[in-house]
mmCIF file of C-alpha atoms in Angstrom:
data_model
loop_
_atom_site.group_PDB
_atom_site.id
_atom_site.type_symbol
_atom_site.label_atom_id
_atom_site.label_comp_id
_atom_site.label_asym_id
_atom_site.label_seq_id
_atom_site.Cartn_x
_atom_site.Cartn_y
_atom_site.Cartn_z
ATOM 1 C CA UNK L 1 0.000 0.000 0.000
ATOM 2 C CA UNK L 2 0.672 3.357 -0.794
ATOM 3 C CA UNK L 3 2.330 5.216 2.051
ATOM 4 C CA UNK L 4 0.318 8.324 2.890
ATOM 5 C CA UNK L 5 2.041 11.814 3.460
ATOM 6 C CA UNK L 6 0.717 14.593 5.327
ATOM 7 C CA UNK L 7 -2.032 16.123 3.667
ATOM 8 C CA UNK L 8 -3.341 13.047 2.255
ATOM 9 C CA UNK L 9 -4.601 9.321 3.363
ATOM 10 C CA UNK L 10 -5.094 6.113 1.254
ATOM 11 C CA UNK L 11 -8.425 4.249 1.346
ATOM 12 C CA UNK L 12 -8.891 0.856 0.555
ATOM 13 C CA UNK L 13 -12.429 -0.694 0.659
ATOM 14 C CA UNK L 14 -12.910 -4.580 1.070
ATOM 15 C CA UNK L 15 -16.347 -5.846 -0.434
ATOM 16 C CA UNK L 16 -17.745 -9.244 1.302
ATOM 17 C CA UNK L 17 -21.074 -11.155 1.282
ATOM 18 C CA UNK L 18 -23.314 -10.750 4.221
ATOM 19 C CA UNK L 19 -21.250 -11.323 7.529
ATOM 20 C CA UNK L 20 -17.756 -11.138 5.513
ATOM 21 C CA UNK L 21 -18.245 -14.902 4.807
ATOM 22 C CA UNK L 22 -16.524 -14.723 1.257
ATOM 23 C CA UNK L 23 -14.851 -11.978 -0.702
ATOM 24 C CA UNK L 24 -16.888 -10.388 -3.827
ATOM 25 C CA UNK L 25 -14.721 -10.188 -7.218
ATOM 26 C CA UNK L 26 -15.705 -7.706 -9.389
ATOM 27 C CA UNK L 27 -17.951 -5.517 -7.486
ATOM 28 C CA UNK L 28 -17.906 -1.979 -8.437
ATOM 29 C CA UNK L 29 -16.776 0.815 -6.011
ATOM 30 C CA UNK L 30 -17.033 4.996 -6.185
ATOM 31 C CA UNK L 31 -15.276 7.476 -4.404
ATOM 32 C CA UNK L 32 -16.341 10.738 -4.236
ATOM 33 C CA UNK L 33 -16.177 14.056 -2.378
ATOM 34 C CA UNK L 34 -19.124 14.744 -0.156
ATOM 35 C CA UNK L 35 -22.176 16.596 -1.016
ATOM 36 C CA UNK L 36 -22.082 20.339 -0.582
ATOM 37 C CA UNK L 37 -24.893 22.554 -0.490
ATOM 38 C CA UNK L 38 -26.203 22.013 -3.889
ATOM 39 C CA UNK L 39 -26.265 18.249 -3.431
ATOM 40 C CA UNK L 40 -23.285 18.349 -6.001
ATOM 41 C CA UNK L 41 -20.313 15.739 -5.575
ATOM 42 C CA UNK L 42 -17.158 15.649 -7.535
ATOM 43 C CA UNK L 43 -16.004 11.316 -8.281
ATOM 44 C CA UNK L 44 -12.936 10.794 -7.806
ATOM 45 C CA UNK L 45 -12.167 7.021 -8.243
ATOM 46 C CA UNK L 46 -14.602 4.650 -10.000
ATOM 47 C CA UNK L 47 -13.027 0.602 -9.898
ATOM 48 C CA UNK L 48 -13.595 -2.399 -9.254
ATOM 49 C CA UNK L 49 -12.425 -4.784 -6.698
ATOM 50 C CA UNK L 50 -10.138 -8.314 -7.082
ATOM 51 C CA UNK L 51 -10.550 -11.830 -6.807
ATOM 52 C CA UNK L 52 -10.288 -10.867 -2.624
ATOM 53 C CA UNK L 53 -12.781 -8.441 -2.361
ATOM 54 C CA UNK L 54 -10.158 -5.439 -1.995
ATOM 55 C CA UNK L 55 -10.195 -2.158 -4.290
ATOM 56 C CA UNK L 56 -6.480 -1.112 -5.303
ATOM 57 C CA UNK L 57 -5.255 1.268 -2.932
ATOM 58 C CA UNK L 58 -6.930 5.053 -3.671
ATOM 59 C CA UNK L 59 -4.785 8.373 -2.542
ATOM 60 C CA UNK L 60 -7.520 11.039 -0.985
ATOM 61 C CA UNK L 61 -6.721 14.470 -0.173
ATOM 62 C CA UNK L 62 -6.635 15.486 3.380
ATOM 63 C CA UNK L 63 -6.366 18.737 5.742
ATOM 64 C CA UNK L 64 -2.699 18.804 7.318
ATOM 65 C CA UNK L 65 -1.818 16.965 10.176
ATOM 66 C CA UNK L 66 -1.563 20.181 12.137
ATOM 67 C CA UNK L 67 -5.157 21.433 11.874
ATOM 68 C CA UNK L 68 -5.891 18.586 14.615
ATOM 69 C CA UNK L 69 -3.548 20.345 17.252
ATOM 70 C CA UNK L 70 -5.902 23.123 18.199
ATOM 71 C CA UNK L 71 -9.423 23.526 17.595
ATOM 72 C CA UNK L 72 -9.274 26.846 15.961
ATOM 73 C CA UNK L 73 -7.206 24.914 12.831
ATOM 74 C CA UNK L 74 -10.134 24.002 11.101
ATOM 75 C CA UNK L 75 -11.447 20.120 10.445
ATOM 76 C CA UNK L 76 -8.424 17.393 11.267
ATOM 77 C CA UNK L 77 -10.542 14.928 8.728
ATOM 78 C CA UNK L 78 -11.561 14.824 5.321
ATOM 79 C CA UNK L 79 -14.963 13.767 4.790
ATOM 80 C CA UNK L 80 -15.896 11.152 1.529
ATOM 81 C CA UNK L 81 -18.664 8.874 -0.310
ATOM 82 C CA UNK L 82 -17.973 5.799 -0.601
ATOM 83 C CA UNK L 83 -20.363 3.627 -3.104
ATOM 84 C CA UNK L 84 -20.549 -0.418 -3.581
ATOM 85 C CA UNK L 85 -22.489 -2.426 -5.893
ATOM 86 C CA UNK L 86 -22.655 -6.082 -7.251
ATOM 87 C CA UNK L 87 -25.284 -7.593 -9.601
ATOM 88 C CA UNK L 88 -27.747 -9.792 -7.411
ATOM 89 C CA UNK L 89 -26.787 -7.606 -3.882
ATOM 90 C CA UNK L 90 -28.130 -4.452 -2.474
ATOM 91 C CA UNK L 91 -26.139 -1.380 -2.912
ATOM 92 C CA UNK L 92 -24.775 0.560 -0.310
ATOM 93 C CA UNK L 93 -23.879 3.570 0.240
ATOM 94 C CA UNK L 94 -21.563 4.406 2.725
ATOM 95 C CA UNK L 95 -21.795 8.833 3.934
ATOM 96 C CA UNK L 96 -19.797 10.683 5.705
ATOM 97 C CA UNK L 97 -16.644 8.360 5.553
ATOM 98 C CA UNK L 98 -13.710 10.619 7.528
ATOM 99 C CA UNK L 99 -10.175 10.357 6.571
ATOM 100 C CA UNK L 100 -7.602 11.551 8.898
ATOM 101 C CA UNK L 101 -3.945 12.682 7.267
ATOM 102 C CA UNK L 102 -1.229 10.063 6.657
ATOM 103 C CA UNK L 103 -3.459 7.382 8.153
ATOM 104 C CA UNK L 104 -4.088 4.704 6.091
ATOM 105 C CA UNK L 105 -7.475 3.072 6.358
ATOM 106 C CA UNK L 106 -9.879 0.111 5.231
ATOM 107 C CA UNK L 107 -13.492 -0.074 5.209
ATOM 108 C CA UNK L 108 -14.677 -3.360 5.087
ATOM 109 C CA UNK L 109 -18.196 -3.466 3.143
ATOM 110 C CA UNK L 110 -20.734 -6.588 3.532
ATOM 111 C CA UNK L 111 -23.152 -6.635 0.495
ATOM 112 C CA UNK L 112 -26.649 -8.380 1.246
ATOM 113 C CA UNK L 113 -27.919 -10.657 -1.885
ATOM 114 C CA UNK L 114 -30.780 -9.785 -2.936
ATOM 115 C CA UNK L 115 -33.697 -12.296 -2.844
ATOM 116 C CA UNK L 116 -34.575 -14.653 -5.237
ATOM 117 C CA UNK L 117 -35.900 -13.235 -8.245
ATOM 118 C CA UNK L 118 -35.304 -9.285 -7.770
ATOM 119 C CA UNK L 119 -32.600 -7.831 -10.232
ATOM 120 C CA UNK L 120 -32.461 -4.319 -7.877
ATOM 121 C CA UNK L 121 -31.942 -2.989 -4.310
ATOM 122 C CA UNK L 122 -32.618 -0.173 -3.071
ATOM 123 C CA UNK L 123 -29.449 1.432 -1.798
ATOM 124 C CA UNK L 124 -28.852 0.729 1.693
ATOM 125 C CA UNK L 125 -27.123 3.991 3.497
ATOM 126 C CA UNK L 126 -25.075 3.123 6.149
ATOM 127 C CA UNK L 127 -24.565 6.675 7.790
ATOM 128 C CA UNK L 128 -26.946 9.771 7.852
ATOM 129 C CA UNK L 129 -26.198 13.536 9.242
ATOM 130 C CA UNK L 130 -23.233 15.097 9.690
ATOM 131 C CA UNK L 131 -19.967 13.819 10.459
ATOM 132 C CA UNK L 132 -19.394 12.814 14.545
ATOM 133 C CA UNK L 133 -18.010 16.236 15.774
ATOM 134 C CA UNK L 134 -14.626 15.401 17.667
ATOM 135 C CA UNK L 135 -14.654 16.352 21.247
ATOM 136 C CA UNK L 136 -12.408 19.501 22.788
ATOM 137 C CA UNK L 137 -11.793 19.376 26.112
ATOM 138 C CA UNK L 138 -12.298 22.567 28.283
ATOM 139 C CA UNK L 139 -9.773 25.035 28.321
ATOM 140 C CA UNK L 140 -8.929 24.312 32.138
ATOM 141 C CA UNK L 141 -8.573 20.656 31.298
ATOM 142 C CA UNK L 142 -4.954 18.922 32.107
ATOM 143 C CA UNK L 143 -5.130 15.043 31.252
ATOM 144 C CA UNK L 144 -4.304 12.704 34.553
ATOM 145 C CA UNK L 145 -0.464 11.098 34.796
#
């Protein structure tokens, strides 16, 4: 795997049947920026994945390492879609994926088959809202030795 440098991570997304029983071969993964205000999102890698389930590995752009040292920096994380699909499984959708600089990461994605004689899901989202806002201790707060 790629190794990440600071403002930037690499993602690599694992596709499995239901309960990560068996890798899925040739399912077909997006990634693209999150939606701003217009709804509008910008794709930034469209492949598929190998005989293991795994995409190859995909370099995302990320806010410096520093902006996580003091909460006036801005966001520490970069915030992505990530989108799976398989013929004879239900879609997903994964929101609001957060990538942190220079850490890799791999998001392991179980597809549900669809039942027996359906050709189409409907896209199963796996995250709603915004991101999880990272906590910032009080100003008075001194961690415990």
């Amino acid at each position: 795997m790629p190794t990440p440098t600071d403002g930037s991570a690499v993602l690599r997304v694992v596709v499995t049947t239901a309960l990560g029983t068996l890798p899925l071969e040739g399912a077909s993964v997006t990634v693209s920026t999150a939606a701003d205000e217009a709804g509008t999102r910008e794709l930034l890698y469209a492949v598929t994945t190998d005989a293991g389930g795994m995409t190859p590995p995909m370099t995302l752009s990320t806010p410096p390492r520093a902006n996580s040292l003091s909460p006036d920096s801005g966001l520490p994380y970069a915030v992505y879609t990530v989108e799976v699909s398989h013929p004879g499984y239900t879609p997903v959708s994964a929101l609001h994926v957060t990538m942190f600089s220079g850490v890799p990461a791999v998001l392991p994605v179980p597809l549900t088959p669809l039942p027996e004689n359906q050709s189409a899901g409907q896209t199963d989202l796996t995250a709603t809202g915004q991101p999880q806002v990272l906590y910032t201790p009080e100003p008075d707060f001194t961690p415990e030795e």
